[in-house]
Structure formats: C-alpha cells, structure tokens
Amino acid sequence: MSPRDPPATGLPALGLDGPTAPVDAAAQGWRNARNLLCIRLDNMGDVLMTTPALRALKAVRPDRRITLLASRSGAAIAPHVRDIDDVIVYEAAWMKNAASPPERFHATVQQLRERRFDAAVVFTVYSQSALPAALLCHAAGIPRVLAYSRENPYHLISDWAREIEPLPEPRHEVQRQLDLVATIGAQAPDRHLAFSVRDADQAGLDKVLRARDLSLPRDCVLAHCGATAESRRYPAALFAQAIDMVAGAGGCVILTGSPDEQALVDDVMARSCDPRRLVNLAGALTLGEFGALIARASLLISNNSGPVHIAAALGTPIVDLYALTNPQHTPWEVPHRLLYRDVPCKYCYRSVCPLGHHACLSAVDPWQVAQAAFELLESHAGTRPPVMIKAA
C-alpha cells in the first residue's frame, strides 16, 4: 500500500524550450483567435483534466467560442463544461481502440474547414504524438496550431512547445495542459476541474430513485468497480469484501457503472456476503444523473477512471484504487487516498497488465480500502454529509 498522501505530481510551470515564439508575441496573435478548436481525442477523464486549460483559454477572451473535437467518450462531457460551446465527435484512427476509415478523415477535414477556425490547440498525453491532429488542422486550413511535439513539426505546428516528458518527478496531466496554454499567455483564473450538474440532472436522478423507492441517506458511499482498461480494475472479489466492510459499519453503499459494466457490477454483487445491504444502479443513470449522484455522496470508492475526475470536479472525497499505470492522473485538488502496491513494473502505461499478475492492485488488502474510506468520511464529516461508523 502507498503512503496516505499521493506522490508529488504537480510541478511549477515549465519553460518549454521549443521554437515557440516569445509569450508576448505569441499571446498577441492568439488574442485575436475568437473561433478556437480544442482537440482532445482520448477518454472522458482526459477531457476533464483539460478543463482548467480550457478555462484559461476562455479567460483570455470571454467572447471566444471553443469547439471541442473529441472521441465519443470525451464528447459526452461537453454539455457539463461551460467553457465548451460546441463539440464535434471524431474517432481518430491514430488513437487506441478507435477504428476510422479514411473517408471519415476527409469528411472531418471538410467539416473543420467549413467552421473557419482561427486557431487550434492539440492536447495530448506525452506518449501521444500531436502530429496527426496537426495534419488534420493543416488540411482544414487552420492557420495557428499549438501543441507539444518531440519531433520538429516544421509547418504543421505554428506554436511548438517542445515535449520534455517524461520528467524525473511526474507532472500532473492538469498541470501539463496548463503549462501548454501558458506559452501563449493563457492563465486559468482557477485550477479546479469542471463538471456542471444541471437542474435536469438532479430531477432525473430523483426520478430514478423514486422509481426504485430509494432515498439517499446522509452517509451515502458510491462504489465504482469498472474502468476502461483491464489493468486498472481492482479484482471483483476484493472489491466486494471492501464494500461489505463499509456497509457493515453502517454506511449506505451504492454500486455504479455504465451499461457496459453491468456484468462486472453484478459479479461484485454476487460476491458480497450480504448483497441486500448494497444498492445496484449500474446502467440506470445518464452521465449527468451520475454526476448528480456523486455530488450528493459523502465518498467515492473507485478504480482510477473517469468517475474519479468527476468526483474531483465536484469536491467529493475519493478512495482511489490506483493501478500504477500512469503517475500523472491522480485525483486533482480534492481530498483523497491513493491505494496501490509499489511494484518494479510500475508506470507501464499499459491497458492490460504486461506480466499478468495485477500486483499493483491485487496486493491491496480490502481492509485497507475500508480503512481509507473510514478515515476520509471521519475527517471530512464537517464539509460533506456525515457517516455513522460503528466498531467492527
């Protein structure tokens, strides 16, 4: 298990020594960019971790219109981020798990060309190349492009921030993107993640709860056992033991998951020693309703996936079962505990455990999960709805 506090992941803003123009000159040109395309083609959590940078871009010019080009997963966040004015869904062929025929590339080029964007910002993790997205922008006639690049992009990227990662001390993904937009003079008025829960989301959640004759007690704990990558999933048997301990201490535990995760949640329920104490809402909620549920909860217990970043945006404390696949994606500016077992193969950046043992997660004892939950619930009882914790 890790120490309670996360490893250092935030670094000061870095001087990115690529051939980017001086900030003042670059910033002046970017201030004139009213119609802006922001490209983030990976997953929902990645888009969420980019929201402070989007806020910084909007703050430079409040009348700026930001269009997000994103995968279907990432685009789902757009209605909940006030700084995003429009969204275009594009499953890029150069992204993992995306299948896209050449015709889709050409259609997207035409769609972007018709929008007449003044500039584009390409957001990537350091293991990704921005060059394919920059080529898309070039083909669409977008005159200014900001992105990180390890290789010299020549005319594909007008404002080039040299890729300097990996660093000896990991830089958080949020800070990485804030550093990128800072090279053109964009500074965020605040650094919190953004996720807005709308009135319709609250009403939709209430409708779901009424239909199931449920009311949320003040000690509601959410448990999310899914994750897009297999390597980031805490074993179902251990997850069941952990939430049984939390439920047995007097807390209400609600299991959540997408429709695709229904079977996984059912497996956890089946492994519980008393599933009657658990509530299964997997597949029952829209994304907005899920956000409303997180906002009302006292705590989220989750694998490191999109729900962790939604909870961070909403200020809900998190017990994060943190597979050591990437050190840059820890919960951002929210009370949390990271649980993992330090292993020699850490930071593998793989979706499937390359050694097949999942030791960074499977070696975490369920009692450690429950204990972390109790500690967070107790320490934040004054700021979140309190939970009753009984002696085991």
GROMACS .gro file of C-alpha atoms in nm:
model
  392
    1MET     CA    1   0.000   0.000   0.000
    2SER     CA    2   0.115   0.354  -0.064
    3PRO     CA    3   0.158   0.623   0.198
    4ARG     CA    4  -0.164   0.809   0.257
    5ASP     CA    5  -0.062   1.111   0.057
    6PRO     CA    6  -0.013   1.090  -0.320
    7PRO     CA    7   0.330   1.115  -0.476
    8ALA     CA    8   0.437   1.458  -0.589
    9THR     CA    9   0.282   1.516  -0.928
   10GLY     CA   10   0.249   1.893  -0.959
   11LEU     CA   11   0.546   2.094  -1.078
   12PRO     CA   12   0.584   2.466  -1.133
   13ALA     CA   13   0.506   2.592  -1.480
   14LEU     CA   14   0.796   2.498  -1.702
   15GLY     CA   15   0.982   2.699  -1.961
   16LEU     CA   16   0.923   2.487  -2.268
   17ASP     CA   17   1.226   2.549  -2.482
   18GLY     CA   18   1.095   2.458  -2.827
   19PRO     CA   19   1.094   2.714  -3.106
   20THR     CA   20   0.775   2.873  -2.976
   21ALA     CA   21   0.761   3.250  -3.016
   22PRO     CA   22   0.811   3.459  -2.702
   23VAL     CA   23   0.497   3.460  -2.491
   24ASP     CA   24   0.412   3.827  -2.554
   25ALA     CA   25   0.430   3.796  -2.933
   26ALA     CA   26   0.250   3.463  -2.942
   27ALA     CA   27  -0.015   3.582  -2.698
   28GLN     CA   28  -0.096   3.884  -2.911
   29GLY     CA   29  -0.168   3.667  -3.213
   30TRP     CA   30  -0.375   3.423  -3.008
   31ARG     CA   31  -0.583   3.701  -2.852
   32ASN     CA   32  -0.726   3.764  -3.197
   33ALA     CA   33  -0.836   3.400  -3.226
   34ARG     CA   34  -1.206   3.417  -3.147
   35ASN     CA   35  -1.314   3.088  -3.307
   36LEU     CA   36  -1.098   2.823  -3.140
   37LEU     CA   37  -1.078   2.446  -3.193
   38CYS     CA   38  -0.956   2.238  -2.899
   39ILE     CA   39  -0.861   1.879  -2.979
   40ARG     CA   40  -0.864   1.608  -2.711
   41LEU     CA   41  -0.916   1.267  -2.869
   42ASP     CA   42  -0.872   1.019  -2.582
   43ASN     CA   43  -1.113   0.947  -2.296
   44MET     CA   44  -1.361   1.121  -2.072
   45GLY     CA   45  -1.118   1.159  -1.783
   46ASP     CA   46  -0.859   1.316  -2.012
   47VAL     CA   47  -1.109   1.578  -2.126
   48LEU     CA   48  -1.197   1.652  -1.763
   49MET     CA   49  -0.830   1.702  -1.678
   50THR     CA   50  -0.809   1.951  -1.966
   51THR     CA   51  -1.092   2.173  -1.838
   52PRO     CA   52  -0.867   2.413  -1.639
   53ALA     CA   53  -0.670   2.477  -1.960
   54LEU     CA   54  -0.995   2.539  -2.149
   55ARG     CA   55  -1.094   2.786  -1.879
   56ALA     CA   56  -0.761   2.962  -1.923
   57LEU     CA   57  -0.817   2.992  -2.298
   58LYS     CA   58  -1.166   3.133  -2.242
   59ALA     CA   59  -1.041   3.381  -1.982
   60VAL     CA   60  -0.812   3.546  -2.237
   61ARG     CA   61  -1.114   3.647  -2.441
   62PRO     CA   62  -1.462   3.595  -2.291
   63ASP     CA   63  -1.630   3.617  -2.634
   64ARG     CA   64  -1.413   3.332  -2.759
   65ARG     CA   65  -1.603   3.033  -2.896
   66ILE     CA   66  -1.448   2.696  -2.810
   67THR     CA   67  -1.535   2.386  -3.010
   68LEU     CA   68  -1.412   2.052  -2.874
   69LEU     CA   69  -1.305   1.780  -3.117
   70ALA     CA   70  -1.324   1.460  -2.914
   71SER     CA   71  -1.395   1.089  -2.914
   72ARG     CA   72  -1.749   0.980  -2.834
   73SER     CA   73  -1.642   0.915  -2.475
   74GLY     CA   74  -1.477   1.254  -2.436
   75ALA     CA   75  -1.758   1.439  -2.613
   76ALA     CA   76  -2.008   1.317  -2.351
   77ILE     CA   77  -1.853   1.561  -2.104
   78ALA     CA   78  -1.914   1.869  -2.322
   79PRO     CA   79  -2.269   1.951  -2.200
   80HIS     CA   80  -2.131   1.967  -1.846
   81VAL     CA   81  -1.844   2.210  -1.917
   82ARG     CA   82  -1.950   2.573  -1.950
   83ASP     CA   83  -1.635   2.671  -2.139
   84ILE     CA   84  -1.719   2.435  -2.427
   85ASP     CA   85  -1.959   2.594  -2.675
   86ASP     CA   86  -1.981   2.314  -2.931
   87VAL     CA   87  -1.849   1.963  -2.988
   88ILE     CA   88  -1.754   1.752  -3.289
   89VAL     CA   89  -1.724   1.375  -3.241
   90TYR     CA   90  -1.430   1.214  -3.418
   91GLU     CA   91  -1.288   0.868  -3.353
   92ALA     CA   92  -0.936   0.922  -3.486
   93ALA     CA   93  -0.760   0.627  -3.647
   94TRP     CA   94  -0.434   0.713  -3.466
   95MET     CA   95  -0.594   0.673  -3.122
   96LYS     CA   96  -0.606   0.346  -2.929
   97ASN     CA   97  -0.922   0.139  -2.978
   98ALA     CA   98  -1.055   0.372  -3.250
   99ALA     CA   99  -1.149   0.244  -3.593
  100SER     CA  100  -1.199   0.513  -3.854
  101PRO     CA  101  -1.198   0.476  -4.233
  102PRO     CA  102  -1.005   0.726  -4.450
  103GLU     CA  103  -1.335   0.875  -4.567
  104ARG     CA  104  -1.406   0.988  -4.211
  105PHE     CA  105  -1.075   1.176  -4.201
  106HIS     CA  106  -1.161   1.360  -4.523
  107ALA     CA  107  -1.514   1.435  -4.401
  108THR     CA  108  -1.375   1.578  -4.078
  109VAL     CA  109  -1.128   1.795  -4.269
  110GLN     CA  110  -1.419   1.937  -4.468
  111GLN     CA  111  -1.627   1.990  -4.154
  112LEU     CA  112  -1.343   2.180  -3.986
  113ARG     CA  113  -1.276   2.383  -4.299
  114GLU     CA  114  -1.639   2.494  -4.309
  115ARG     CA  115  -1.617   2.613  -3.947
  116ARG     CA  116  -1.334   2.856  -4.038
  117PHE     CA  117  -1.142   2.818  -3.712
  118ASP     CA  118  -0.890   3.090  -3.631
  119ALA     CA  119  -0.663   2.856  -3.434
  120ALA     CA  120  -0.642   2.512  -3.275
  121VAL     CA  121  -0.489   2.367  -2.959
  122VAL     CA  122  -0.399   1.997  -2.960
  123PHE     CA  123  -0.397   1.839  -2.612
  124THR     CA  124  -0.210   1.508  -2.573
  125VAL     CA  125  -0.051   1.294  -2.306
  126TYR     CA  126   0.324   1.278  -2.352
  127SER     CA  127   0.318   0.928  -2.502
  128GLN     CA  128   0.095   1.050  -2.785
  129SER     CA  129   0.206   1.242  -3.092
  130ALA     CA  130   0.021   1.562  -3.181
  131LEU     CA  131   0.135   1.543  -3.544
  132PRO     CA  132  -0.165   1.351  -3.687
  133ALA     CA  133  -0.406   1.603  -3.532
  134ALA     CA  134  -0.183   1.887  -3.652
  135LEU     CA  135  -0.200   1.743  -4.004
  136LEU     CA  136  -0.580   1.739  -3.973
  137CYS     CA  137  -0.569   2.110  -3.882
  138HIS     CA  138  -0.327   2.186  -4.166
  139ALA     CA  139  -0.554   2.013  -4.418
  140ALA     CA  140  -0.850   2.213  -4.281
  141GLY     CA  141  -0.665   2.541  -4.332
  142ILE     CA  142  -0.643   2.636  -3.964
  143PRO     CA  143  -0.363   2.897  -3.957
  144ARG     CA  144  -0.240   2.866  -3.597
  145VAL     CA  145  -0.181   2.543  -3.405
  146LEU     CA  146  -0.044   2.500  -3.053
  147ALA     CA  147   0.080   2.158  -2.938
  148TYR     CA  148   0.359   1.966  -2.772
  149SER     CA  149   0.591   1.783  -3.010
  150ARG     CA  150   0.902   1.577  -2.962
  151GLU     CA  151   0.995   1.597  -3.331
  152ASN     CA  152   1.037   1.918  -3.526
  153PRO     CA  153   0.689   1.970  -3.677
  154TYR     CA  154   0.806   2.235  -3.923
  155HIS     CA  155   0.495   2.397  -4.073
  156LEU     CA  156   0.238   2.167  -3.913
  157ILE     CA  157   0.256   2.340  -3.573
  158SER     CA  158   0.293   2.719  -3.570
  159ASP     CA  159   0.337   2.741  -3.191
  160TRP     CA  160   0.551   2.449  -3.088
  161ALA     CA  161   0.609   2.357  -2.723
  162ARG     CA  162   0.892   2.107  -2.707
  163GLU     CA  163   0.798   1.775  -2.548
  164ILE     CA  164   1.018   1.736  -2.239
  165GLU     CA  165   0.845   1.446  -2.063
  166PRO     CA  166   0.893   1.202  -1.902
  167LEU     CA  167   1.041   1.402  -1.617
  168PRO     CA  168   1.221   1.274  -1.304
  169GLU     CA  169   0.922   1.395  -1.099
  170PRO     CA  170   0.594   1.331  -1.280
  171ARG     CA  171   0.398   1.638  -1.384
  172HIS     CA  172   0.023   1.602  -1.336
  173GLU     CA  173  -0.183   1.591  -1.654
  174VAL     CA  174  -0.374   1.904  -1.548
  175GLN     CA  175  -0.050   2.095  -1.496
  176ARG     CA  176   0.085   1.970  -1.829
  177GLN     CA  177  -0.203   2.129  -2.018
  178LEU     CA  178  -0.195   2.448  -1.811
  179ASP     CA  179   0.174   2.479  -1.896
  180LEU     CA  180   0.094   2.435  -2.265
  181VAL     CA  181  -0.158   2.719  -2.285
  182ALA     CA  182   0.063   2.938  -2.064
  183THR     CA  183   0.312   2.951  -2.353
  184ILE     CA  184   0.061   3.170  -2.539
  185GLY     CA  185  -0.024   3.379  -2.234
  186ALA     CA  186  -0.338   3.197  -2.115
  187GLN     CA  187  -0.371   3.170  -1.737
  188ALA     CA  188  -0.658   2.997  -1.558
  189PRO     CA  189  -0.849   3.207  -1.302
  190ASP     CA  190  -0.872   2.884  -1.100
  191ARG     CA  191  -0.732   2.535  -1.147
  192HIS     CA  192  -1.027   2.318  -1.049
  193LEU     CA  193  -1.172   2.059  -1.283
  194ALA     CA  194  -1.510   2.150  -1.432
  195PHE     CA  195  -1.827   1.942  -1.431
  196SER     CA  196  -2.164   2.116  -1.403
  197VAL     CA  197  -2.465   1.930  -1.269
  198ARG     CA  198  -2.777   2.074  -1.430
  199ASP     CA  199  -3.126   2.101  -1.280
  200ALA     CA  200  -3.244   1.838  -1.528
  201ASP     CA  201  -2.975   1.600  -1.400
  202GLN     CA  202  -3.092   1.645  -1.041
  203ALA     CA  203  -3.453   1.590  -1.146
  204GLY     CA  204  -3.359   1.282  -1.349
  205LEU     CA  205  -3.174   1.131  -1.053
  206ASP     CA  206  -3.470   1.195  -0.824
  207LYS     CA  207  -3.697   1.020  -1.074
  208VAL     CA  208  -3.470   0.713  -1.085
  209LEU     CA  209  -3.457   0.699  -0.705
  210ARG     CA  210  -3.835   0.734  -0.670
  211ALA     CA  211  -3.894   0.459  -0.926
  212ARG     CA  212  -3.684   0.227  -0.710
  213ASP     CA  213  -3.832   0.355  -0.384
  214LEU     CA  214  -3.490   0.476  -0.274
  215SER     CA  215  -3.385   0.779  -0.074
  216LEU     CA  216  -3.025   0.886  -0.034
  217PRO     CA  217  -2.917   0.886   0.331
  218ARG     CA  218  -2.663   1.136   0.453
  219ASP     CA  219  -2.394   0.868   0.468
  220CYS     CA  220  -2.411   0.762   0.103
  221VAL     CA  221  -2.092   0.598  -0.032
  222LEU     CA  222  -2.055   0.523  -0.402
  223ALA     CA  223  -1.853   0.227  -0.528
  224HIS     CA  224  -1.745   0.220  -0.893
  225CYS     CA  225  -1.574  -0.108  -0.982
  226GLY     CA  226  -1.531  -0.052  -1.356
  227ALA     CA  227  -1.257   0.105  -1.568
  228THR     CA  228  -1.197   0.115  -1.942
  229ALA     CA  229  -0.860  -0.059  -1.906
  230GLU     CA  230  -0.845  -0.406  -1.751
  231SER     CA  231  -0.514  -0.317  -1.584
  232ARG     CA  232  -0.692  -0.051  -1.376
  233ARG     CA  233  -0.960  -0.274  -1.222
  234TYR     CA  234  -0.939  -0.389  -0.861
  235PRO     CA  235  -1.039  -0.759  -0.855
  236ALA     CA  236  -1.415  -0.808  -0.812
  237ALA     CA  237  -1.377  -1.045  -0.515
  238LEU     CA  238  -1.163  -0.794  -0.325
  239PHE     CA  239  -1.390  -0.504  -0.419
  240ALA     CA  240  -1.687  -0.695  -0.275
  241GLN     CA  241  -1.502  -0.757   0.052
  242ALA     CA  242  -1.408  -0.390   0.085
  243ILE     CA  243  -1.758  -0.253   0.033
  244ASP     CA  244  -1.904  -0.520   0.262
  245MET     CA  245  -1.687  -0.377   0.540
  246VAL     CA  246  -1.807  -0.023   0.466
  247ALA     CA  247  -2.171  -0.131   0.452
  248GLY     CA  248  -2.125  -0.337   0.767
  249ALA     CA  249  -2.003  -0.028   0.952
  250GLY     CA  250  -2.336   0.144   0.898
  251GLY     CA  251  -2.287   0.315   0.564
  252CYS     CA  252  -2.515   0.305   0.262
  253VAL     CA  253  -2.319   0.173  -0.038
  254ILE     CA  254  -2.443   0.227  -0.393
  255LEU     CA  255  -2.271   0.048  -0.681
  256THR     CA  256  -2.249   0.239  -1.007
  257GLY     CA  257  -2.137   0.160  -1.359
  258SER     CA  258  -2.210   0.218  -1.724
  259PRO     CA  259  -2.439  -0.020  -1.916
  260ASP     CA  260  -2.125  -0.191  -2.045
  261GLU     CA  261  -2.013  -0.252  -1.686
  262GLN     CA  262  -2.340  -0.410  -1.573
  263ALA     CA  263  -2.198  -0.765  -1.574
  264LEU     CA  264  -1.896  -0.656  -1.369
  265VAL     CA  265  -2.117  -0.487  -1.110
  266ASP     CA  266  -2.342  -0.793  -1.098
  267ASP     CA  267  -2.032  -1.004  -1.031
  268VAL     CA  268  -1.934  -0.781  -0.738
  269MET     CA  269  -2.289  -0.800  -0.601
  270ALA     CA  270  -2.285  -1.180  -0.631
  271ARG     CA  271  -1.960  -1.197  -0.434
  272SER     CA  272  -2.095  -0.983  -0.149
  273CYS     CA  273  -2.163  -1.164   0.176
  274ASP     CA  274  -2.489  -0.966   0.208
  275PRO     CA  275  -2.596  -0.801  -0.119
  276ARG     CA  276  -2.919  -0.682   0.046
  277ARG     CA  277  -2.716  -0.404   0.208
  278LEU     CA  278  -2.600  -0.281  -0.134
  279VAL     CA  279  -2.784  -0.081  -0.400
  280ASN     CA  280  -2.710  -0.153  -0.767
  281LEU     CA  281  -2.759   0.146  -1.000
  282ALA     CA  282  -2.530   0.024  -1.278
  283GLY     CA  283  -2.668   0.120  -1.618
  284ALA     CA  284  -2.956   0.315  -1.463
  285LEU     CA  285  -2.819   0.670  -1.487
  286THR     CA  286  -2.723   0.916  -1.756
  287LEU     CA  287  -2.385   1.083  -1.720
  288GLY     CA  288  -2.548   1.395  -1.578
  289GLU     CA  289  -2.753   1.194  -1.329
  290PHE     CA  290  -2.438   1.008  -1.230
  291GLY     CA  291  -2.271   1.344  -1.166
  292ALA     CA  292  -2.568   1.450  -0.953
  293LEU     CA  293  -2.533   1.130  -0.751
  294ILE     CA  294  -2.160   1.189  -0.699
  295ALA     CA  295  -2.230   1.546  -0.588
  296ARG     CA  296  -2.467   1.420  -0.318
  297ALA     CA  297  -2.241   1.138  -0.197
  298SER     CA  298  -2.012   1.152   0.104
  299LEU     CA  299  -1.741   0.947  -0.068
  300LEU     CA  300  -1.648   0.767  -0.389
  301ILE     CA  301  -1.454   0.439  -0.386
  302SER     CA  302  -1.332   0.379  -0.738
  303ASN     CA  303  -1.072   0.245  -0.971
  304ASN     CA  304  -0.877   0.526  -1.133
  305SER     CA  305  -1.114   0.613  -1.416
  306GLY     CA  306  -1.347   0.889  -1.535
  307PRO     CA  307  -1.567   0.891  -1.221
  308VAL     CA  308  -1.262   0.984  -1.011
  309HIS     CA  309  -1.219   1.302  -1.212
  310ILE     CA  310  -1.592   1.382  -1.198
  311ALA     CA  311  -1.574   1.347  -0.819
  312ALA     CA  312  -1.266   1.572  -0.811
  313ALA     CA  313  -1.456   1.836  -1.009
  314LEU     CA  314  -1.748   1.816  -0.765
  315GLY     CA  315  -1.537   1.808  -0.448
  316THR     CA  316  -1.641   1.460  -0.335
  317PRO     CA  317  -1.363   1.278  -0.142
  318ILE     CA  318  -1.218   0.974  -0.315
  319VAL     CA  319  -1.061   0.641  -0.226
  320ASP     CA  320  -0.869   0.580  -0.547
  321LEU     CA  321  -0.762   0.223  -0.626
  322TYR     CA  322  -0.471   0.346  -0.828
  323ALA     CA  323  -0.310   0.098  -1.064
  324LEU     CA  324   0.044   0.216  -1.126
  325THR     CA  325  -0.003   0.253  -1.500
  326ASN     CA  326   0.040   0.633  -1.514
  327PRO     CA  327   0.153   0.862  -1.229
  328GLN     CA  328   0.005   1.176  -1.390
  329HIS     CA  329  -0.365   1.104  -1.340
  330THR     CA  330  -0.414   1.120  -0.963
  331PRO     CA  331  -0.724   1.298  -0.822
  332TRP     CA  332  -0.678   1.673  -0.863
  333GLU     CA  333  -0.732   1.918  -0.575
  334VAL     CA  334  -0.975   1.704  -0.376
  335PRO     CA  335  -0.936   1.505  -0.050
  336HIS     CA  336  -0.835   1.152  -0.142
  337ARG     CA  337  -0.636   0.842  -0.059
  338LEU     CA  338  -0.434   0.655  -0.318
  339LEU     CA  339  -0.415   0.280  -0.263
  340TYR     CA  340  -0.168   0.063  -0.452
  341ARG     CA  341   0.120  -0.177  -0.401
  342ASP     CA  342   0.456  -0.049  -0.521
  343VAL     CA  343   0.590  -0.290  -0.783
  344PRO     CA  344   0.903  -0.298  -1.002
  345CYS     CA  345   0.690  -0.285  -1.318
  346LYS     CA  346   0.508   0.036  -1.219
  347TYR     CA  347   0.421   0.308  -1.469
  348CYS     CA  348   0.382   0.059  -1.753
  349TYR     CA  349   0.127   0.278  -1.938
  350ARG     CA  350  -0.049  -0.042  -2.049
  351SER     CA  351  -0.420  -0.121  -2.069
  352VAL     CA  352  -0.355  -0.489  -1.991
  353CYS     CA  353  -0.105  -0.591  -1.722
  354PRO     CA  354   0.203  -0.696  -1.924
  355LEU     CA  355   0.305  -0.951  -1.659
  356GLY     CA  356  -0.045  -1.079  -1.590
  357HIS     CA  357  -0.034  -1.051  -1.209
  358HIS     CA  358  -0.203  -0.711  -1.149
  359ALA     CA  359   0.003  -0.695  -0.829
  360CYS     CA  360  -0.013  -0.315  -0.805
  361LEU     CA  361  -0.385  -0.356  -0.727
  362SER     CA  362  -0.445  -0.719  -0.632
  363ALA     CA  363  -0.200  -0.690  -0.341
  364VAL     CA  364  -0.409  -0.413  -0.180
  365ASP     CA  365  -0.599  -0.563   0.113
  366PRO     CA  366  -0.975  -0.490   0.122
  367TRP     CA  367  -0.941  -0.376   0.482
  368GLN     CA  368  -0.704  -0.103   0.364
  369VAL     CA  369  -0.975   0.017   0.127
  370ALA     CA  370  -1.235   0.023   0.404
  371GLN     CA  371  -0.997   0.192   0.647
  372ALA     CA  372  -0.917   0.466   0.394
  373ALA     CA  373  -1.291   0.518   0.345
  374PHE     CA  374  -1.349   0.547   0.720
  375GLU     CA  375  -1.064   0.797   0.757
  376LEU     CA  376  -1.192   1.021   0.479
  377LEU     CA  377  -1.550   1.005   0.598
  378GLU     CA  378  -1.446   1.095   0.951
  379SER     CA  379  -1.202   1.371   0.858
  380HIS     CA  380  -1.447   1.539   0.619
  381ALA     CA  381  -1.763   1.492   0.820
  382GLY     CA  382  -1.786   1.869   0.869
  383THR     CA  383  -1.773   1.952   0.500
  384ARG     CA  384  -1.963   1.659   0.349
  385PRO     CA  385  -2.271   1.474   0.479
  386PRO     CA  386  -2.156   1.273   0.784
  387VAL     CA  387  -2.148   0.895   0.806
  388MET     CA  388  -2.210   0.676   1.109
  389ILE     CA  389  -1.912   0.447   1.164
  390LYS     CA  390  -1.967   0.157   1.403
  391ALA     CA  391  -1.697  -0.058   1.552
  392ALA     CA  392  -1.642  -0.383   1.364
   0.00000   0.00000   0.00000
